[in-house]
Tab-separated table of C-alpha atoms in Angstrom:
chain	number	residue	atom	x	y	z
A	1	MET	CA	-23.651	-43.273	-4.843
A	2	PRO	CA	-21.896	-44.929	-1.863
A	3	ARG	CA	-25.139	-46.791	-1.171
A	4	LEU	CA	-25.119	-48.205	-4.713
A	5	LEU	CA	-21.519	-49.349	-4.354
A	6	PHE	CA	-22.293	-50.942	-0.979
A	7	CYS	CA	-25.243	-52.857	-2.438
A	8	ALA	CA	-23.174	-54.013	-5.399
A	9	PHE	CA	-20.407	-55.135	-3.054
A	10	CYS	CA	-22.842	-57.079	-0.848
A	11	LEU	CA	-24.314	-58.827	-3.864
A	12	LEU	CA	-20.861	-59.837	-5.060
A	13	ILE	CA	-19.961	-61.230	-1.630
A	14	PHE	CA	-23.025	-63.460	-1.507
A	15	ASN	CA	-22.128	-64.687	-5.023
A	16	PHE	CA	-25.508	-65.042	-6.604
A	17	ASN	CA	-24.867	-66.873	-9.825
A	18	ASN	CA	-28.091	-66.431	-11.792
A	19	VAL	CA	-30.559	-63.659	-12.293
A	20	ASN	CA	-33.810	-64.813	-10.731
A	21	ALA	CA	-36.315	-62.839	-12.715
A	22	GLU	CA	-39.359	-63.836	-14.653
A	23	GLU	CA	-38.191	-62.028	-17.774
A	24	LYS	CA	-34.852	-62.851	-19.302
A	25	PRO	CA	-32.579	-59.950	-20.281
A	26	VAL	CA	-32.820	-59.004	-23.917
A	27	ASP	CA	-30.048	-57.399	-25.943
A	28	PRO	CA	-31.592	-54.216	-27.369
A	29	GLY	CA	-29.386	-54.416	-30.471
A	30	ASN	CA	-30.786	-57.528	-32.122
A	31	GLY	CA	-33.455	-58.840	-29.728
A	32	GLU	CA	-31.557	-61.950	-28.619
A	33	ILE	CA	-31.734	-63.148	-25.039
A	34	LEU	CA	-28.507	-62.602	-23.064
A	35	PRO	CA	-27.946	-65.069	-20.248
A	36	LEU	CA	-26.183	-63.036	-17.521
A	37	THR	CA	-25.359	-63.877	-13.964
A	38	LEU	CA	-26.014	-61.327	-11.257
A	39	ARG	CA	-22.275	-60.718	-10.913
A	40	GLU	CA	-21.933	-60.026	-14.648
A	41	THR	CA	-24.941	-57.700	-14.530
A	42	VAL	CA	-23.507	-55.697	-11.627
A	43	GLU	CA	-20.054	-55.544	-13.233
A	44	LYS	CA	-21.503	-54.396	-16.546
A	45	THR	CA	-23.670	-51.785	-14.823
A	46	LEU	CA	-20.734	-50.393	-12.824
A	47	LYS	CA	-18.485	-50.423	-15.890
A	48	ASN	CA	-21.004	-48.442	-17.966
A	49	ASN	CA	-21.859	-45.927	-15.210
A	50	VAL	CA	-20.838	-42.461	-16.447
A	51	THR	CA	-20.611	-40.954	-12.958
A	52	ILE	CA	-18.083	-43.546	-11.847
A	53	SER	CA	-16.078	-43.087	-15.050
A	54	VAL	CA	-15.945	-39.303	-14.580
A	55	GLN	CA	-14.892	-39.649	-10.937
A	56	GLY	CA	-11.905	-41.655	-12.127
A	57	PHE	CA	-10.445	-38.448	-13.612
A	58	THR	CA	-10.856	-36.399	-10.433
A	59	PRO	CA	-7.488	-37.357	-8.824
A	60	LYS	CA	-5.591	-36.368	-11.986
A	61	ILE	CA	-7.419	-33.042	-12.135
A	62	ARG	CA	-6.653	-32.380	-8.466
A	63	GLU	CA	-2.948	-33.164	-9.017
A	64	LYS	CA	-2.849	-30.599	-11.825
A	65	ALA	CA	-4.397	-28.064	-9.422
A	66	VAL	CA	-1.463	-28.623	-7.034
A	67	THR	CA	0.995	-27.961	-9.869
A	68	ASP	CA	-0.966	-24.848	-10.794
A	69	GLN	CA	-0.810	-23.505	-7.229
A	70	GLU	CA	2.911	-24.258	-6.923
A	71	SER	CA	3.605	-22.443	-10.190
A	72	GLN	CA	3.062	-19.050	-8.545
A	73	PHE	CA	6.563	-19.444	-7.072
A	74	ASP	CA	8.234	-20.296	-10.395
A	75	PRO	CA	10.741	-17.755	-11.704
A	76	SER	CA	10.022	-15.987	-14.961
A	77	VAL	CA	12.426	-14.541	-17.500
A	78	TYR	CA	11.522	-11.509	-19.575
A	79	ALA	CA	13.211	-9.549	-22.313
A	80	SER	CA	12.502	-6.583	-24.532
A	81	LEU	CA	14.249	-4.802	-27.375
A	82	THR	CA	13.042	-1.285	-28.189
A	83	PRO	CA	14.389	0.698	-31.140
A	84	ALA	CA	13.738	4.434	-31.444
A	85	LYS	CA	14.624	6.929	-34.163
A	86	ASN	CA	14.200	10.691	-33.916
A	87	LYS	CA	14.745	13.341	-36.602
A	88	GLN	CA	14.907	16.993	-35.567
A	89	GLN	CA	15.732	20.218	-37.387
A	90	VAL	CA	18.778	21.890	-35.810
A	91	ALA	CA	18.205	25.502	-34.697
A	92	SER	CA	21.866	26.536	-34.857
A	93	VAL	CA	23.636	27.797	-37.980
A	94	PHE	CA	26.919	26.313	-36.821
A	95	ALA	CA	25.658	22.737	-36.451
A	96	GLN	CA	26.366	20.301	-39.228
A	97	PRO	CA	24.253	18.609	-40.640
A	98	ASN	CA	21.020	20.646	-40.635
A	99	VAL	CA	18.887	17.668	-39.486
A	100	SER	CA	19.941	15.779	-36.357
A	101	VAL	CA	19.150	12.065	-36.433
A	102	THR	CA	19.253	10.147	-33.146
A	103	GLU	CA	18.949	6.347	-33.075
A	104	ASN	CA	18.545	4.496	-29.773
A	105	LEU	CA	18.315	0.786	-29.076
A	106	ASN	CA	17.259	-0.225	-25.565
A	107	ALA	CA	17.613	-3.862	-24.474
A	108	ILE	CA	16.209	-5.254	-21.214
A	109	LEU	CA	16.749	-8.763	-19.853
A	110	GLY	CA	15.436	-9.786	-16.452
A	111	LEU	CA	14.452	-12.479	-14.000
A	112	LYS	CA	11.681	-12.167	-11.422
A	113	GLN	CA	10.179	-14.499	-8.863
A	114	LYS	CA	7.754	-14.557	-5.952
A	115	VAL	CA	9.237	-16.155	-2.861
A	116	GLN	CA	7.288	-18.182	-0.301
A	117	THR	CA	7.522	-15.485	2.368
A	118	GLY	CA	5.309	-13.266	0.177
A	119	GLY	CA	8.088	-11.100	-1.191
A	120	ASN	CA	9.301	-10.601	-4.740
A	121	TYR	CA	12.694	-10.102	-6.270
A	122	SER	CA	13.764	-9.059	-9.707
A	123	LEU	CA	17.166	-8.885	-11.334
A	124	GLN	CA	17.259	-6.753	-14.468
A	125	TRP	CA	19.963	-5.783	-16.950
A	126	ASP	CA	19.395	-2.647	-19.042
A	127	SER	CA	21.557	-1.675	-21.977
A	128	LEU	CA	21.224	1.387	-24.191
A	129	ARG	CA	22.979	2.078	-27.479
A	130	ALA	CA	22.643	5.715	-28.528
A	131	GLY	CA	23.881	6.995	-31.858
A	132	THR	CA	23.624	10.349	-33.595
A	133	ASN	CA	24.865	11.979	-36.795
A	134	SER	CA	25.860	15.185	-34.979
A	135	ALA	CA	29.460	16.320	-35.449
A	136	LEU	CA	29.453	17.702	-31.895
A	137	ALA	CA	28.813	14.337	-30.208
A	138	PRO	CA	31.976	13.059	-28.450
A	139	LEU	CA	31.467	9.278	-28.887
A	140	VAL	CA	29.238	7.751	-31.501
A	141	PRO	CA	27.684	5.293	-30.688
A	142	ASN	CA	27.415	5.673	-26.905
A	143	TYR	CA	26.748	2.589	-24.744
A	144	THR	CA	25.365	2.543	-21.198
A	145	SER	CA	24.464	-0.476	-19.090
A	146	GLN	CA	23.168	-1.060	-15.609
A	147	ILE	CA	22.058	-3.954	-13.418
A	148	ASN	CA	19.165	-3.530	-10.977
A	149	LEU	CA	18.246	-5.835	-8.101
A	150	ASN	CA	14.879	-5.116	-6.470
A	151	ILE	CA	13.657	-6.960	-3.386
A	152	THR	CA	10.196	-6.342	-1.982
A	153	GLN	CA	8.895	-7.942	1.222
A	154	PRO	CA	5.493	-7.027	2.680
A	155	LEU	CA	5.480	-6.658	6.441
A	156	LEU	CA	1.742	-6.892	7.098
A	157	LYS	CA	-0.492	-8.137	4.294
A	158	ASN	CA	0.470	-11.524	2.761
A	159	PHE	CA	3.536	-11.827	4.999
A	160	GLY	CA	4.751	-15.289	5.947
A	161	VAL	CA	5.141	-18.738	4.495
A	162	ASP	CA	1.869	-20.137	5.869
A	163	ILE	CA	-0.416	-17.589	4.230
A	164	ASN	CA	1.350	-17.924	0.868
A	165	ARG	CA	1.306	-21.731	0.858
A	166	THR	CA	-2.351	-22.031	1.934
A	167	ASN	CA	-3.672	-22.638	-1.585
A	168	ILE	CA	-1.020	-25.325	-2.169
A	169	LEU	CA	-1.995	-27.118	1.048
A	170	ILE	CA	-5.693	-26.914	0.134
A	171	ALA	CA	-4.959	-28.395	-3.304
A	172	LYS	CA	-2.919	-31.220	-1.720
A	173	ASN	CA	-5.766	-31.968	0.694
A	174	ASP	CA	-8.169	-32.073	-2.259
A	175	VAL	CA	-5.896	-34.688	-3.866
A	176	ALA	CA	-5.982	-36.794	-0.692
A	177	VAL	CA	-9.790	-36.523	-0.522
A	178	SER	CA	-10.198	-37.449	-4.184
A	179	ASP	CA	-8.055	-40.553	-3.645
A	180	PHE	CA	-10.614	-41.791	-1.095
A	181	ASP	CA	-13.643	-41.061	-3.307
């Protein structure tokens, strides 16, 4: 491929104006003779070369690979809402009503992210709403909430900025190489 480009470049430098061939080029569509100079022939050949056209997309693909590798350090938000309902026959004669109905609603909202040192952190808020039809329950509904912060940092495997950014650096080098191709 580089040899073809070098030959085409040399021919353009010497500026041959006419095709010196015994047969004249013929348009395959309608059989008419197309008078082309050597420069026009080379330009048309390079323009219609599929391999060269495909290689034009390589830098854009490589840039997307860099974005893909950097995305592993993007934070993510998650949430869940879980309802639960439980009916149970009461075993005591003193309890009113005879069937105990418990309704719970658990909500979770959180944020998690991988950091460049190889560690992870997550911040999570949990909330629970518990309700029952029991006459013995002190507060109906009952609410509980908590906030959790978890930080994890490996000390041996995958520890350090260099090891975690290796794929990003490789993708950036691939972009630089594709710019020269």
